[in-house]
Amino acid sequence: MTQGKNAIITGSTSGIGLGIAEAMAAAGMNVMLNGFGDAAEIEAIRKRLAADHSVKVAYNGADMTKPDEIEALVAQTDRDFGQVDVVVNNAGIQNVQPIEDFPTAKWDAILAINLTSAFHTTRLTLGGMKARGWGRIINLASAHGLVASPFKSAYVAAKHGMLGLTKTVALESAEHGVTVNAICPGYVLTPLVEKQIPDTAKARGISEEAVVRDVLLGGQPTKQFVTTEQLGGLAVFLCSDAAASITGAALPVDGGWTAQ
Ligand code: NAD
């Protein structure tokens, strides 16, 4: 079922996107990687995934703030793989500051990368999926798509917006074999989270150890970070036949955070 399907995974040079790329390649899917990073490291990831799983793996470095580069990403995937069956909108950034001090450029960048880029990839690929009667769009929202935390105004706004986009596109494509869902992870120990620990400590006036214990894992009843492997497993499941009736959903993978 997933074998031979072609997936674009935005922001897949690191963290959750890379975990999803690993899981999708292991499930026999061809993967278009995207994201920033050291060119040699990205090429090593590309080669390793292709060799380990005998699938096609390509890379396009589109900046997800730039609509023309997103168009080029989709065009390259069409050229390299023939068609786009699955899109994982995962690229994301964070900034932790009280709203009075929040730089307007950061607000604009977070909205562009975390939300508007998904509008562009969706508008560019949904037509083909609908015409072929099969497709999967998986949007990486967050527990912060369901609930808020202080000092993350742009991120929380973008992630709540991602759920609105998910539901709307799900309704627009429900009769065409295309499902559109959002995954809402709790805290995963990726570079995105590691970078915000010092800023959160500063914004709250507490130590970095207290941030991990009380802020990050404090609200996560399992007291465990979610793993990229767990998220990769869910993303592959969403591509399966068994998940064909799951659409328009916001799926928490948060160790019980939003159950409280
Ligand atoms: P990460 O920093 O490890 O990875 C982010 C990826 O996005 C990288 O590949 C980076 O190069 C790419 N990226 C950043 N800006 C880009 C741009 N302008 N154009 C193209 N690519 C760009 O972060 P992560 O923790 O793996 O986060 C991935 C997604 O999961 C994000 O949308 C994030 O909001 C979401 N998420 C993360 C957590 C968590 O705890 N880590 C929790 C919930 C949701």
PDB file of N, CA and C in Angstrom, residues 7-22 24 30-39 41-43 45-47 49 56-77 80-81 84 86-93 112-114 116-118 120-121 124 140:
ATOM      1  N   ALA A   7       6.737  10.721  -1.578  1.00  0.00           N
ATOM      2  CA  ALA A   7       6.426  11.667  -0.503  1.00  0.00           C
ATOM      3  C   ALA A   7       7.384  12.847  -0.492  1.00  0.00           C
ATOM      4  N   ILE A   8       6.816  14.040  -0.349  1.00  0.00           N
ATOM      5  CA  ILE A   8       7.616  15.230  -0.025  1.00  0.00           C
ATOM      6  C   ILE A   8       7.504  15.424   1.479  1.00  0.00           C
ATOM      7  N   ILE A   9       8.645  15.575   2.136  1.00  0.00           N
ATOM      8  CA  ILE A   9       8.633  15.848   3.577  1.00  0.00           C
ATOM      9  C   ILE A   9       9.407  17.136   3.799  1.00  0.00           C
ATOM     10  N   THR A  10       8.704  18.215   4.131  1.00  0.00           N
ATOM     11  CA  THR A  10       9.406  19.485   4.313  1.00  0.00           C
ATOM     12  C   THR A  10      10.134  19.458   5.660  1.00  0.00           C
ATOM     13  N   GLY A  11      11.264  20.141   5.708  1.00  0.00           N
ATOM     14  CA  GLY A  11      12.041  20.190   6.956  1.00  0.00           C
ATOM     15  C   GLY A  11      12.495  18.817   7.415  1.00  0.00           C
ATOM     16  N   SER A  12      13.022  18.028   6.484  1.00  0.00           N
ATOM     17  CA  SER A  12      13.362  16.646   6.837  1.00  0.00           C
ATOM     18  C   SER A  12      14.861  16.403   6.952  1.00  0.00           C
ATOM     19  N   THR A  13      15.631  17.484   7.137  1.00  0.00           N
ATOM     20  CA  THR A  13      17.066  17.308   7.361  1.00  0.00           C
ATOM     21  C   THR A  13      17.384  17.149   8.841  1.00  0.00           C
ATOM     22  N   SER A  14      16.366  17.168   9.697  1.00  0.00           N
ATOM     23  CA  SER A  14      16.604  17.159  11.138  1.00  0.00           C
ATOM     24  C   SER A  14      15.351  16.679  11.863  1.00  0.00           C
ATOM     25  N   GLY A  15      15.515  16.243  13.083  1.00  0.00           N
ATOM     26  CA  GLY A  15      14.404  16.055  14.009  1.00  0.00           C
ATOM     27  C   GLY A  15      13.263  15.180  13.508  1.00  0.00           C
ATOM     28  N   ILE A  16      12.042  15.681  13.686  1.00  0.00           N
ATOM     29  CA  ILE A  16      10.830  14.908  13.390  1.00  0.00           C
ATOM     30  C   ILE A  16      10.728  14.597  11.895  1.00  0.00           C
ATOM     31  N   GLY A  17      11.031  15.575  11.063  1.00  0.00           N
ATOM     32  CA  GLY A  17      10.946  15.354   9.611  1.00  0.00           C
ATOM     33  C   GLY A  17      11.878  14.246   9.176  1.00  0.00           C
ATOM     34  N   LEU A  18      13.069  14.222   9.734  1.00  0.00           N
ATOM     35  CA  LEU A  18      14.029  13.160   9.400  1.00  0.00           C
ATOM     36  C   LEU A  18      13.510  11.809   9.903  1.00  0.00           C
ATOM     37  N   GLY A  19      12.915  11.801  11.095  1.00  0.00           N
ATOM     38  CA  GLY A  19      12.329  10.561  11.631  1.00  0.00           C
ATOM     39  C   GLY A  19      11.228  10.044  10.723  1.00  0.00           C
ATOM     40  N   ILE A  20      10.413  10.956  10.201  1.00  0.00           N
ATOM     41  CA  ILE A  20       9.328  10.548   9.296  1.00  0.00           C
ATOM     42  C   ILE A  20       9.917  10.063   7.970  1.00  0.00           C
ATOM     43  N   ALA A  21      10.982  10.718   7.500  1.00  0.00           N
ATOM     44  CA  ALA A  21      11.643  10.282   6.259  1.00  0.00           C
ATOM     45  C   ALA A  21      12.182   8.856   6.420  1.00  0.00           C
ATOM     46  N   GLU A  22      12.795   8.596   7.580  1.00  0.00           N
ATOM     47  CA  GLU A  22      13.326   7.242   7.855  1.00  0.00           C
ATOM     48  C   GLU A  22      12.200   6.214   7.798  1.00  0.00           C
ATOM     49  N   MET A  24       9.189   6.444   6.438  1.00  0.00           N
ATOM     50  CA  MET A  24       8.547   6.318   5.127  1.00  0.00           C
ATOM     51  C   MET A  24       9.451   5.543   4.159  1.00  0.00           C
ATOM     52  N   ASN A  30       9.309   6.460  -1.786  1.00  0.00           N
ATOM     53  CA  ASN A  30      10.355   7.353  -2.283  1.00  0.00           C
ATOM     54  C   ASN A  30      10.199   8.699  -1.580  1.00  0.00           C
ATOM     55  N   VAL A  31      11.324   9.298  -1.228  1.00  0.00           N
ATOM     56  CA  VAL A  31      11.274  10.466  -0.356  1.00  0.00           C
ATOM     57  C   VAL A  31      12.010  11.652  -0.967  1.00  0.00           C
ATOM     58  N   MET A  32      11.324  12.795  -1.022  1.00  0.00           N
ATOM     59  CA  MET A  32      11.977  14.058  -1.362  1.00  0.00           C
ATOM     60  C   MET A  32      12.283  14.781  -0.052  1.00  0.00           C
ATOM     61  N   LEU A  33      13.562  14.865   0.241  1.00  0.00           N
ATOM     62  CA  LEU A  33      13.996  15.571   1.448  1.00  0.00           C
ATOM     63  C   LEU A  33      14.012  17.077   1.183  1.00  0.00           C
ATOM     64  N   ASN A  34      13.841  17.844   2.255  1.00  0.00           N
ATOM     65  CA  ASN A  34      13.911  19.310   2.162  1.00  0.00           C
ATOM     66  C   ASN A  34      14.378  19.825   3.522  1.00  0.00           C
ATOM     67  N   GLY A  35      15.002  20.980   3.505  1.00  0.00           N
ATOM     68  CA  GLY A  35      15.428  21.583   4.775  1.00  0.00           C
ATOM     69  C   GLY A  35      16.821  22.150   4.625  1.00  0.00           C
ATOM     70  N   PHE A  36      17.257  22.832   5.683  1.00  0.00           N
ATOM     71  CA  PHE A  36      18.573  23.456   5.666  1.00  0.00           C
ATOM     72  C   PHE A  36      19.586  22.545   6.333  1.00  0.00           C
ATOM     73  N   GLY A  37      20.863  22.905   6.180  1.00  0.00           N
ATOM     74  CA  GLY A  37      21.920  22.157   6.851  1.00  0.00           C
ATOM     75  C   GLY A  37      23.151  22.053   5.982  1.00  0.00           C
ATOM     76  N   ASP A  38      24.131  21.371   6.521  1.00  0.00           N
ATOM     77  CA  ASP A  38      25.399  21.177   5.839  1.00  0.00           C
ATOM     78  C   ASP A  38      25.198  20.254   4.623  1.00  0.00           C
ATOM     79  N   ALA A  39      25.664  20.729   3.449  1.00  0.00           N
ATOM     80  CA  ALA A  39      25.383  19.999   2.202  1.00  0.00           C
ATOM     81  C   ALA A  39      25.922  18.565   2.247  1.00  0.00           C
ATOM     82  N   GLU A  41      26.427  16.689   4.897  1.00  0.00           N
ATOM     83  CA  GLU A  41      25.617  15.870   5.825  1.00  0.00           C
ATOM     84  C   GLU A  41      24.286  15.473   5.186  1.00  0.00           C
ATOM     85  N   ILE A  42      23.682  16.422   4.475  1.00  0.00           N
ATOM     86  CA  ILE A  42      22.397  16.116   3.831  1.00  0.00           C
ATOM     87  C   ILE A  42      22.588  15.044   2.756  1.00  0.00           C
ATOM     88  N   GLU A  43      23.667  15.163   2.003  1.00  0.00           N
ATOM     89  CA  GLU A  43      23.938  14.166   0.958  1.00  0.00           C
ATOM     90  C   GLU A  43      24.182  12.787   1.591  1.00  0.00           C
ATOM     91  N   ILE A  45      22.821  11.720   4.386  1.00  0.00           N
ATOM     92  CA  ILE A  45      21.485  11.226   4.788  1.00  0.00           C
ATOM     93  C   ILE A  45      20.769  10.660   3.554  1.00  0.00           C
ATOM     94  N   ARG A  46      20.813  11.429   2.468  1.00  0.00           N
ATOM     95  CA  ARG A  46      20.127  11.016   1.236  1.00  0.00           C
ATOM     96  C   ARG A  46      20.617   9.640   0.774  1.00  0.00           C
ATOM     97  N   LYS A  47      21.943   9.510   0.726  1.00  0.00           N
ATOM     98  CA  LYS A  47      22.528   8.244   0.244  1.00  0.00           C
ATOM     99  C   LYS A  47      22.195   7.087   1.179  1.00  0.00           C
ATOM    100  N   LEU A  49      19.626   6.711   3.319  1.00  0.00           N
ATOM    101  CA  LEU A  49      18.216   6.291   3.248  1.00  0.00           C
ATOM    102  C   LEU A  49      17.966   5.460   1.988  1.00  0.00           C
ATOM    103  N   LYS A  56      13.987   5.525  -3.847  1.00  0.00           N
ATOM    104  CA  LYS A  56      14.586   6.744  -4.391  1.00  0.00           C
ATOM    105  C   LYS A  56      14.521   7.837  -3.328  1.00  0.00           C
ATOM    106  N   VAL A  57      15.645   8.512  -3.126  1.00  0.00           N
ATOM    107  CA  VAL A  57      15.658   9.638  -2.187  1.00  0.00           C
ATOM    108  C   VAL A  57      16.339  10.804  -2.885  1.00  0.00           C
ATOM    109  N   ALA A  58      15.648  11.943  -2.952  1.00  0.00           N
ATOM    110  CA  ALA A  58      16.205  13.142  -3.563  1.00  0.00           C
ATOM    111  C   ALA A  58      16.129  14.279  -2.549  1.00  0.00           C
ATOM    112  N   TYR A  59      16.759  15.381  -2.908  1.00  0.00           N
ATOM    113  CA  TYR A  59      16.782  16.539  -1.987  1.00  0.00           C
ATOM    114  C   TYR A  59      16.532  17.814  -2.768  1.00  0.00           C
ATOM    115  N   ASN A  60      15.716  18.688  -2.186  1.00  0.00           N
ATOM    116  CA  ASN A  60      15.531  20.036  -2.729  1.00  0.00           C
ATOM    117  C   ASN A  60      15.583  21.003  -1.552  1.00  0.00           C
ATOM    118  N   GLY A  61      16.421  22.022  -1.648  1.00  0.00           N
ATOM    119  CA  GLY A  61      16.659  22.925  -0.518  1.00  0.00           C
ATOM    120  C   GLY A  61      15.739  24.130  -0.462  1.00  0.00           C
ATOM    121  N   ALA A  62      14.520  24.015  -0.988  1.00  0.00           N
ATOM    122  CA  ALA A  62      13.596  25.160  -1.004  1.00  0.00           C
ATOM    123  C   ALA A  62      13.472  25.803   0.374  1.00  0.00           C
ATOM    124  N   ASP A  63      13.523  27.116   0.381  1.00  0.00           N
ATOM    125  CA  ASP A  63      13.223  27.888   1.592  1.00  0.00           C
ATOM    126  C   ASP A  63      11.702  27.997   1.670  1.00  0.00           C
ATOM    127  N   MET A  64      11.121  27.463   2.722  1.00  0.00           N
ATOM    128  CA  MET A  64       9.655  27.369   2.799  1.00  0.00           C
ATOM    129  C   MET A  64       8.976  28.713   3.059  1.00  0.00           C
ATOM    130  N   THR A  65       9.754  29.781   3.148  1.00  0.00           N
ATOM    131  CA  THR A  65       9.140  31.120   3.184  1.00  0.00           C
ATOM    132  C   THR A  65       8.925  31.644   1.759  1.00  0.00           C
ATOM    133  N   LYS A  66       9.422  30.935   0.745  1.00  0.00           N
ATOM    134  CA  LYS A  66       9.440  31.482  -0.620  1.00  0.00           C
ATOM    135  C   LYS A  66       8.555  30.656  -1.561  1.00  0.00           C
ATOM    136  N   PRO A  67       7.388  31.201  -1.946  1.00  0.00           N
ATOM    137  CA  PRO A  67       6.460  30.446  -2.789  1.00  0.00           C
ATOM    138  C   PRO A  67       7.093  29.925  -4.079  1.00  0.00           C
ATOM    139  N   ASP A  68       7.986  30.713  -4.710  1.00  0.00           N
ATOM    140  CA  ASP A  68       8.567  30.226  -5.969  1.00  0.00           C
ATOM    141  C   ASP A  68       9.482  29.030  -5.724  1.00  0.00           C
ATOM    142  N   GLU A  69      10.159  29.003  -4.584  1.00  0.00           N
ATOM    143  CA  GLU A  69      11.025  27.857  -4.271  1.00  0.00           C
ATOM    144  C   GLU A  69      10.181  26.627  -3.914  1.00  0.00           C
ATOM    145  N   ILE A  70       9.023  26.853  -3.295  1.00  0.00           N
ATOM    146  CA  ILE A  70       8.117  25.731  -2.991  1.00  0.00           C
ATOM    147  C   ILE A  70       7.586  25.142  -4.311  1.00  0.00           C
ATOM    148  N   GLU A  71       7.290  26.018  -5.254  1.00  0.00           N
ATOM    149  CA  GLU A  71       6.855  25.529  -6.584  1.00  0.00           C
ATOM    150  C   GLU A  71       7.946  24.682  -7.221  1.00  0.00           C
ATOM    151  N   ALA A  72       9.190  25.130  -7.084  1.00  0.00           N
ATOM    152  CA  ALA A  72      10.316  24.372  -7.665  1.00  0.00           C
ATOM    153  C   ALA A  72      10.491  23.020  -6.966  1.00  0.00           C
ATOM    154  N   LEU A  73      10.240  22.981  -5.660  1.00  0.00           N
ATOM    155  CA  LEU A  73      10.312  21.725  -4.901  1.00  0.00           C
ATOM    156  C   LEU A  73       9.294  20.706  -5.437  1.00  0.00           C
ATOM    157  N   VAL A  74       8.069  21.170  -5.633  1.00  0.00           N
ATOM    158  CA  VAL A  74       7.022  20.264  -6.147  1.00  0.00           C
ATOM    159  C   VAL A  74       7.355  19.845  -7.582  1.00  0.00           C
ATOM    160  N   ALA A  75       7.827  20.800  -8.384  1.00  0.00           N
ATOM    161  CA  ALA A  75       8.158  20.493  -9.784  1.00  0.00           C
ATOM    162  C   ALA A  75       9.292  19.460  -9.848  1.00  0.00           C
ATOM    163  N   GLN A  76      10.297  19.619  -8.973  1.00  0.00           N
ATOM    164  CA  GLN A  76      11.402  18.643  -8.987  1.00  0.00           C
ATOM    165  C   GLN A  76      10.912  17.249  -8.589  1.00  0.00           C
ATOM    166  N   THR A  77       9.986  17.195  -7.620  1.00  0.00           N
ATOM    167  CA  THR A  77       9.466  15.891  -7.185  1.00  0.00           C
ATOM    168  C   THR A  77       8.700  15.235  -8.325  1.00  0.00           C
ATOM    169  N   ASP A  80      11.408  14.021 -10.747  1.00  0.00           N
ATOM    170  CA  ASP A  80      12.247  12.906 -10.275  1.00  0.00           C
ATOM    171  C   ASP A  80      11.443  11.633 -10.050  1.00  0.00           C
ATOM    172  N   PHE A  81      10.216  11.778  -9.525  1.00  0.00           N
ATOM    173  CA  PHE A  81       9.449  10.592  -9.093  1.00  0.00           C
ATOM    174  C   PHE A  81       8.212  10.342  -9.961  1.00  0.00           C
ATOM    175  N   VAL A  84       3.356  13.290  -7.059  1.00  0.00           N
ATOM    176  CA  VAL A  84       3.425  13.454  -5.604  1.00  0.00           C
ATOM    177  C   VAL A  84       2.176  12.814  -4.996  1.00  0.00           C
ATOM    178  N   VAL A  86       2.100  11.926  -1.423  1.00  0.00           N
ATOM    179  CA  VAL A  86       2.049  12.228   0.016  1.00  0.00           C
ATOM    180  C   VAL A  86       2.831  13.520   0.260  1.00  0.00           C
ATOM    181  N   VAL A  87       2.238  14.417   1.033  1.00  0.00           N
ATOM    182  CA  VAL A  87       2.972  15.607   1.464  1.00  0.00           C
ATOM    183  C   VAL A  87       2.945  15.662   2.985  1.00  0.00           C
ATOM    184  N   VAL A  88       4.111  15.789   3.575  1.00  0.00           N
ATOM    185  CA  VAL A  88       4.208  15.980   5.021  1.00  0.00           C
ATOM    186  C   VAL A  88       4.702  17.404   5.251  1.00  0.00           C
ATOM    187  N   ASN A  89       3.811  18.242   5.760  1.00  0.00           N
ATOM    188  CA  ASN A  89       4.163  19.639   6.032  1.00  0.00           C
ATOM    189  C   ASN A  89       4.721  19.722   7.440  1.00  0.00           C
ATOM    190  N   ASN A  90       6.037  19.685   7.508  1.00  0.00           N
ATOM    191  CA  ASN A  90       6.706  19.537   8.801  1.00  0.00           C
ATOM    192  C   ASN A  90       7.645  20.694   9.138  1.00  0.00           C
ATOM    193  N   ALA A  91       8.157  21.416   8.134  1.00  0.00           N
ATOM    194  CA  ALA A  91       9.150  22.468   8.425  1.00  0.00           C
ATOM    195  C   ALA A  91       8.565  23.425   9.451  1.00  0.00           C
ATOM    196  N   GLY A  92       9.380  23.790  10.430  1.00  0.00           N
ATOM    197  CA  GLY A  92       8.869  24.697  11.454  1.00  0.00           C
ATOM    198  C   GLY A  92       9.998  25.319  12.241  1.00  0.00           C
ATOM    199  N   ILE A  93       9.715  26.506  12.762  1.00  0.00           N
ATOM    200  CA  ILE A  93      10.663  27.178  13.657  1.00  0.00           C
ATOM    201  C   ILE A  93       9.890  27.696  14.869  1.00  0.00           C
ATOM    202  N   ALA A 112       4.969  32.199   8.092  1.00  0.00           N
ATOM    203  CA  ALA A 112       5.294  31.757   6.726  1.00  0.00           C
ATOM    204  C   ALA A 112       5.742  30.292   6.712  1.00  0.00           C
ATOM    205  N   ILE A 113       6.653  29.934   7.605  1.00  0.00           N
ATOM    206  CA  ILE A 113       7.216  28.573   7.571  1.00  0.00           C
ATOM    207  C   ILE A 113       6.234  27.568   8.176  1.00  0.00           C
ATOM    208  N   ASN A 114       5.651  27.897   9.323  1.00  0.00           N
ATOM    209  CA  ASN A 114       4.845  26.915  10.063  1.00  0.00           C
ATOM    210  C   ASN A 114       3.425  26.776   9.524  1.00  0.00           C
ATOM    211  N   THR A 116       1.910  29.064   6.304  1.00  0.00           N
ATOM    212  CA  THR A 116       1.650  29.417   4.898  1.00  0.00           C
ATOM    213  C   THR A 116       2.318  28.438   3.930  1.00  0.00           C
ATOM    214  N   SER A 117       3.464  27.884   4.310  1.00  0.00           N
ATOM    215  CA  SER A 117       4.123  26.922   3.408  1.00  0.00           C
ATOM    216  C   SER A 117       3.214  25.726   3.147  1.00  0.00           C
ATOM    217  N   ALA A 118       2.406  25.329   4.132  1.00  0.00           N
ATOM    218  CA  ALA A 118       1.494  24.191   3.948  1.00  0.00           C
ATOM    219  C   ALA A 118       0.367  24.550   2.979  1.00  0.00           C
ATOM    220  N   HIS A 120       0.839  26.477   0.420  1.00  0.00           N
ATOM    221  CA  HIS A 120       1.448  26.386  -0.919  1.00  0.00           C
ATOM    222  C   HIS A 120       1.639  24.935  -1.358  1.00  0.00           C
ATOM    223  N   THR A 121       2.211  24.086  -0.513  1.00  0.00           N
ATOM    224  CA  THR A 121       2.426  22.695  -0.950  1.00  0.00           C
ATOM    225  C   THR A 121       1.084  22.026  -1.241  1.00  0.00           C
ATOM    226  N   LEU A 124      -0.495  23.171  -4.528  1.00  0.00           N
ATOM    227  CA  LEU A 124       0.272  22.713  -5.691  1.00  0.00           C
ATOM    228  C   LEU A 124       0.168  21.208  -5.937  1.00  0.00           C
ATOM    229  N   LEU A 140       2.219  18.640  10.347  1.00  0.00           N
ATOM    230  CA  LEU A 140       2.771  18.624  11.692  1.00  0.00           C
ATOM    231  C   LEU A 140       2.303  19.870  12.408  1.00  0.00           C
TER     232      LEU A 140
END
